[in-house]
Amino acid sequence: MAESTKQRVMEIRAGLSHALGAAQTALERAQHSETGAVARWERVSVAATSRRRKLAAARDERLREIDTWHDTELAALAGAAAGAADRAAPGAAGELWHSWEPTPLTAAAELRVGRLMLPDAPLPHPERTKRPEGPWATAPGTPRENDEEPPPVEDEAPPEAPALVRLLDHGHIVVEGDQRIGDNVVAGLLLRALGTSAPGAVQLIGFDPDNLGGGLAGFAPLASAGVLTFTGPQDLAPLLDELVGHVRRINEKVLAGEYTSLRELHAATRRRPEPWRVAVLLGGGELSRHERTQLDRLLRTGAACGVHLVIRGLAVEPGPGIEVVTAAAGDEARVASAGALPVRLDPGPPQAVVTATCRQIAEAVAAGPAPVALDSLLPEAGAEWRENSAAGLTAPLGDSPQGDRVTVTLSDYPPHALIAGPSGTGKTNFIYAWLGALAARYSPAELAFYLLDFKEGVSFARFAPGRRDPSWLPHVRLVGVNVNTDREFGLALLRFLSGELRRRADAAKQHEVTNLGELRAEDPEGSWPRIVAVVDEFQVLLAGRDAVAGEAVELLEDLARRGRSQGIHLILASQDVSGIEALWGRPALVAQFSLRIALPRARRVLAETNQAAESLPRYHAVVNADSGAAEANQVVRVPAAGDRDQWSALQHRLWRRRATEPGPPRLFDGDVVPRLAESPDFRSLRPSESPSAPVAMLGETIDVAARSARTVLRRAPGRNIAVLGTRLEEACAVLATAGRSLAAQFAPDGARFSVVCLDPDARAAAEALHARLPECGWYDAENVNWLLEDAAADAGAAWPADRPHFILIYAADAMPGGRATAEQLRTILRQGPERRLHVIGWWRGAGLLRDSLGGHGARTDAIGAWVALDVHGSELSPYYPGTGAPNWYPRPWRALHFDRSVHRGAEVIIPYGTS
């Protein structure tokens, strides 16, 4: 038992000892594990602390990058917004008031009301900021090329971004909030709208029942010009009805289904036929049902037709095209299109600026609207000359006040036009516009112009080639300028047209037709263009009671009556038609001019009771195709066609399209002395061994064709020429022309010439002619008797000379030698032409020639042709057939030519210049 107990004790002790050893071993392992764990914890703790520091540093770095990128991008966006605003609101649309001035724009712009309050964003310095291309290329997370610190940003304010609203051609503006600030917003909007458009292009209608117009008092100067009208407190409904009527009319007549808006029409045609109408509605309380309906219609449809509303004090629901501005002080204002961005509204425009601008606009409107460009009448480049004139000539002249295109036709009815307008009202400009519109539509094969201007000036000279510009309008066949003293040229034009009328009538009779359209159908190979003859200041041609006026009226009456059927149309223009007795005394003639065109303040061109021209503004005309009856009036706004650059561009474009025929037009300038070397007849002369009938040229005829006045010196009695008058230079010019033209027809030894100079003042001219003539003798008072003796002997010979002999005498009335010499000269004059001996002499008076021929009882038929200078017609009766005398009143550098073998009456000529 005891051993058993002891054994157990021993076993227990051994177990305890074993357990203690195991426990110690476990403790040691645990302590070792603890030491490793502590070491690991310490390492992890150190690593975590390091990682937190690194993450914090990376976070701070990225936050700095984000801030830098945000500032850079915000500044860039602010700059882009400011640039876009500058482009959307240039000039007066966005300029600040301290430097503001009107700057009319070609298209409607957005209008500034204040500035957007963008978040602060300093601008980076451009030299220290490296940005890849693209606005978002530096977004957070984009790797950098190196780990350098980001460049510092400069502490600058971003550019200002204006707050803009759309009004003209876009929509309507509703101003809410503070009334005083709202009034400033309205005033600024109206002034900017006025300043960005042409004077009169914006018309204001004010409705201000609370202040009785006081809210628009600064714009009062516009009222005198009709740019601003006020509506009474009880007239809101009529105003809205009127505006709705405008919208309906514009949709029906101006847009007419072809365009959806005036803005689209303007973009397509470059013309704006209607002004913008801006109705400013400042209060008015509750609206009636009708007023609300009309207001809603305008808000929906008005902007497309140029009718816009600026509203303050009326409840309007937001909708498309309606911009809402909430007026408030500081940064509390808002503009609906800017979203939640705060807006700081601009102060109202200074009163002095408003008043000065409105006065300037009123003055410009009172002076009349500026004309539109000539291009508005023309077809597109490349589309010219596509019209056919068989049935008539139709072309636009401009726009009516309602925006409709006004066209004019010349045909069987109306056939002819009468234009009247005092000096300075644009008569010449109107003619330019009409001719340009016709020339651009009809080719020279379809239309021919004959242009004549009786006033002093060169209005039509641009249509002919000149020294600076060799081009010409291809349709023009004749241009006459500065012909105020050459009524004979107008008569020559009427004679030419009368001959053309006969030619066309004969062709129509041959083809058994009655009018030009039928003739062209039957004879398509013929040349039958319509003819338009324009005579400016035509009353000069009809003035007086002489033979020129009488024949001119008869020709005019015949052309006006019969020309319509043969495509010949007359356009007569005058500053004042009331004094033309020769025209108004013939009602049958006036009645043919059923197309009447009256420029501002024109008199009597319309019917007596038709006063429409009295109130016309500048660049406008009344076009009436019913002989001036008031119900046929059409008011047209005429383009500016007088601008030389615009006209030159059109003329050059048409000139380059021309065919080789016809060539340049005939230009007759009454102020230019013609030159013999430029005469077509002189240039056509060729030397001949012995021409049977040499021709002496004497000057240029006043005729449609450029031809020389001539006298044929054939072998026949009287084939001598006398130049009569005291004008030395002109007399020498006629003798030089005759001598040079005769010499050009002979070989060097084919004729004999003798120059006799008996006037010392004419010696230089005589010597110059002597030097030009081949085999020419020179004689003066010392030796002229030798020439006369030989010539008298040749004149009395039985046989004619083997070659002609032409004696040119300067001052034949100063012939020395007494009776014997005078008798020799008479023998030469009477018998010489049959022996091929001809005298071309200058006598310084008609009576002195009579003395040379033997006195008052002597026959004058030895002088078969004469040229009278400053000799009155009554002095020429002895040398003129019948019992009368020619109707001749001398004028500078003009002469009267008569050849008894050719002429029934004398013709006016222009001596060629002596140079």
Coordinates of N, CA, C and O in Angstrom, one line a residue, residues 121-183:
A121 N -10.0 82.2 -61.4 CA -9.1 81.3 -62.1 C -7.9 82.1 -62.6 O -8.0 82.7 -63.7
P122 N -6.8 82.2 -61.8 CA -5.6 83.0 -62.3 C -5.1 82.4 -63.5 O -5.1 81.2 -63.7
L123 N -4.5 83.2 -64.4 CA -4.0 82.8 -65.6 C -2.5 82.3 -65.5 O -1.7 83.1 -64.9
P124 N -2.1 81.2 -66.0 CA -0.7 80.8 -65.9 C 0.1 81.7 -66.9 O -0.4 82.2 -67.9
H125 N 1.3 81.9 -66.5 CA 2.2 82.7 -67.4 C 2.5 81.9 -68.6 O 2.9 80.8 -68.6
P126 N 2.3 82.5 -69.8 CA 2.4 81.7 -71.1 C 3.8 81.1 -71.3 O 4.0 80.1 -71.9
E127 N 4.9 81.8 -70.8 CA 6.2 81.3 -71.0 C 6.6 80.3 -70.1 O 7.6 79.6 -70.3
R128 N 5.9 80.1 -69.0 CA 6.2 79.1 -67.9 C 5.3 78.0 -67.8 O 5.4 77.1 -66.9
T129 N 4.4 77.9 -68.7 CA 3.4 76.8 -68.7 C 3.6 76.0 -70.0 O 3.5 76.6 -71.1
K130 N 3.8 74.7 -69.8 CA 3.9 73.8 -71.0 C 2.6 73.0 -71.1 O 2.4 72.1 -70.2
R131 N 1.8 73.3 -72.1 CA 0.6 72.5 -72.3 C 0.6 71.8 -73.6 O 0.9 72.4 -74.7
P132 N 0.4 70.5 -73.6 CA 0.2 69.8 -74.9 C -1.1 70.4 -75.6 O -1.9 71.1 -75.0
E133 N -1.2 70.0 -76.8 CA -2.3 70.5 -77.6 C -3.6 69.9 -77.1 O -3.6 68.8 -76.6
G134 N -4.7 70.6 -77.2 CA -6.0 70.1 -76.7 C -6.3 70.7 -75.4 O -5.5 70.8 -74.5
P135 N -7.6 71.1 -75.1 CA -7.9 71.8 -73.9 C -7.9 70.9 -72.7 O -7.8 71.3 -71.6
W136 N -8.0 69.5 -72.9 CA -8.0 68.6 -71.7 C -6.8 67.7 -71.7 O -6.8 66.7 -71.0
A137 N -5.8 68.1 -72.3 CA -4.6 67.2 -72.4 C -3.9 67.1 -71.1 O -3.1 66.2 -70.8
T138 N -4.1 68.0 -70.2 CA -3.3 68.0 -68.9 C -4.3 67.6 -67.7 O -4.1 68.0 -66.6
A139 N -5.3 66.8 -68.0 CA -6.2 66.3 -67.0 C -5.4 65.5 -65.9 O -4.4 64.9 -66.2
P140 N -5.9 65.4 -64.7 CA -5.3 64.6 -63.7 C -5.1 63.2 -64.1 O -5.9 62.6 -64.7
G141 N -3.9 62.7 -63.8 CA -3.6 61.3 -64.2 C -2.7 61.2 -65.4 O -2.2 60.2 -65.7
T142 N -2.6 62.3 -66.1 CA -1.8 62.3 -67.3 C -0.3 62.3 -66.9 O 0.1 63.1 -66.1
P143 N 0.5 61.3 -67.3 CA 1.9 61.2 -66.9 C 2.7 62.4 -67.3 O 2.5 62.9 -68.4
R144 N 3.5 62.9 -66.5 CA 4.4 64.0 -66.8 C 5.7 63.5 -67.3 O 6.1 62.4 -67.0
E145 N 6.4 64.3 -68.1 CA 7.7 63.9 -68.7 C 8.7 63.7 -67.6 O 9.7 63.0 -67.7
N146 N 8.6 64.5 -66.5 CA 9.6 64.5 -65.4 C 8.9 64.8 -64.2 O 7.7 65.1 -64.2
D147 N 9.6 64.7 -63.1 CA 8.9 64.9 -61.8 C 9.2 66.3 -61.2 O 9.2 66.5 -60.0
E148 N 9.5 67.2 -62.2 CA 9.7 68.6 -61.7 C 8.5 69.2 -61.1 O 7.3 68.8 -61.4
E149 N 8.6 70.1 -60.2 CA 7.5 70.8 -59.6 C 6.7 71.5 -60.7 O 7.3 72.1 -61.7
P150 N 5.4 71.6 -60.7 CA 4.6 72.4 -61.7 C 5.0 73.8 -61.6 O 5.3 74.4 -60.6
P151 N 4.9 74.5 -62.8 CA 5.3 75.9 -62.8 C 4.4 76.7 -62.0 O 3.2 76.5 -61.9
P152 N 4.9 77.7 -61.3 CA 4.0 78.6 -60.5 C 3.0 79.4 -61.4 O 3.4 79.7 -62.6
V153 N 1.9 79.7 -61.0 CA 0.9 80.5 -61.7 C 1.0 81.9 -61.3 O 1.2 82.3 -60.2
E154 N 0.7 82.8 -62.3 CA 0.7 84.2 -62.1 C -0.6 84.6 -61.4 O -1.7 84.0 -61.7
D155 N -0.6 85.5 -60.6 CA -1.8 86.0 -59.9 C -2.4 87.1 -60.7 O -2.3 88.3 -60.4
E156 N -3.1 86.6 -61.8 CA -3.8 87.6 -62.7 C -5.3 87.2 -62.7 O -5.6 86.0 -62.6
A157 N -6.1 88.2 -63.0 CA -7.6 87.9 -63.1 C -7.8 87.4 -64.5 O -7.2 87.8 -65.5
P158 N -8.8 86.5 -64.7 CA -9.1 86.0 -66.0 C -9.8 87.0 -66.8 O -10.3 88.0 -66.3
P159 N -9.8 86.9 -68.2 CA -10.5 87.8 -69.0 C -12.0 87.8 -68.7 O -12.6 86.8 -68.3
E160 N -12.6 89.0 -68.9 CA -14.1 89.1 -68.6 C -14.9 88.4 -69.6 O -14.7 88.5 -70.8
A161 N -15.9 87.6 -69.2 CA -16.8 86.9 -70.1 C -18.1 87.6 -70.1 O -18.8 87.6 -69.1
P162 N -18.5 88.4 -71.2 CA -19.7 89.1 -71.2 C -20.9 88.2 -71.1 O -20.9 87.1 -71.6
A163 N -21.9 88.7 -70.5 CA -23.2 88.0 -70.5 C -24.0 88.5 -71.7 O -24.3 89.8 -71.8
L164 N -24.4 87.7 -72.7 CA -25.0 88.1 -73.9 C -26.4 87.6 -74.0 O -26.7 86.5 -73.5
V165 N -27.3 88.3 -74.7 CA -28.6 87.9 -75.0 C -28.9 88.1 -76.5 O -28.3 89.0 -77.1
R166 N -29.8 87.4 -77.0 CA -30.2 87.5 -78.5 C -31.5 88.2 -78.6 O -32.5 87.8 -77.9
L167 N -31.5 89.2 -79.5 CA -32.8 89.9 -79.7 C -33.1 89.9 -81.2 O -33.9 89.2 -81.7
L168 N -32.4 90.8 -82.0 CA -32.7 91.0 -83.4 C -32.5 89.7 -84.2 O -31.5 89.0 -84.1
D169 N -33.5 89.3 -85.0 CA -33.5 88.1 -85.8 C -33.5 86.8 -85.0 O -33.3 85.7 -85.5
H170 N -33.7 86.9 -83.6 CA -33.6 85.7 -82.8 C -34.9 85.5 -81.9 O -35.5 84.4 -81.9
G171 N -35.2 86.5 -81.1 CA -36.3 86.3 -80.2 C -36.7 87.5 -79.4 O -36.7 88.6 -80.0
H172 N -37.1 87.3 -78.2 CA -37.7 88.4 -77.3 C -36.9 88.4 -76.0 O -36.4 87.4 -75.6
I173 N -37.0 89.5 -75.3 CA -36.4 89.7 -74.0 C -37.5 90.0 -73.0 O -38.3 90.9 -73.2
V174 N -37.4 89.3 -71.8 CA -38.3 89.6 -70.7 C -37.4 89.9 -69.5 O -36.5 89.2 -69.2
V175 N -37.6 91.1 -69.0 CA -36.8 91.6 -67.9 C -37.7 91.5 -66.6 O -38.8 92.1 -66.5
E176 N -37.2 90.8 -65.6 CA -37.9 90.7 -64.3 C -37.0 91.3 -63.2 O -35.9 91.7 -63.4
G177 N -37.6 91.4 -62.0 CA -36.8 91.8 -60.9 C -36.9 93.3 -60.6 O -37.9 93.9 -60.9
D178 N -35.8 93.9 -60.1 CA -35.7 95.2 -59.7 C -36.1 96.2 -60.9 O -35.5 96.1 -62.0
Q179 N -37.1 97.1 -60.6 CA -37.6 97.9 -61.7 C -36.5 98.9 -62.2 O -36.3 99.1 -63.4
R180 N -35.8 99.6 -61.3 CA -34.8 100.6 -61.7 C -33.7 99.9 -62.5 O -33.3 100.4 -63.5
I181 N -33.2 98.8 -62.0 CA -32.1 98.1 -62.7 C -32.7 97.5 -64.0 O -32.0 97.6 -65.0
G182 N -33.9 97.1 -64.0 CA -34.5 96.6 -65.2 C -34.6 97.6 -66.3 O -34.4 97.4 -67.5
D183 N -35.0 98.9 -65.9 CA -35.0 100.0 -66.9 C -33.7 100.2 -67.5 O -33.5 100.5 -68.7

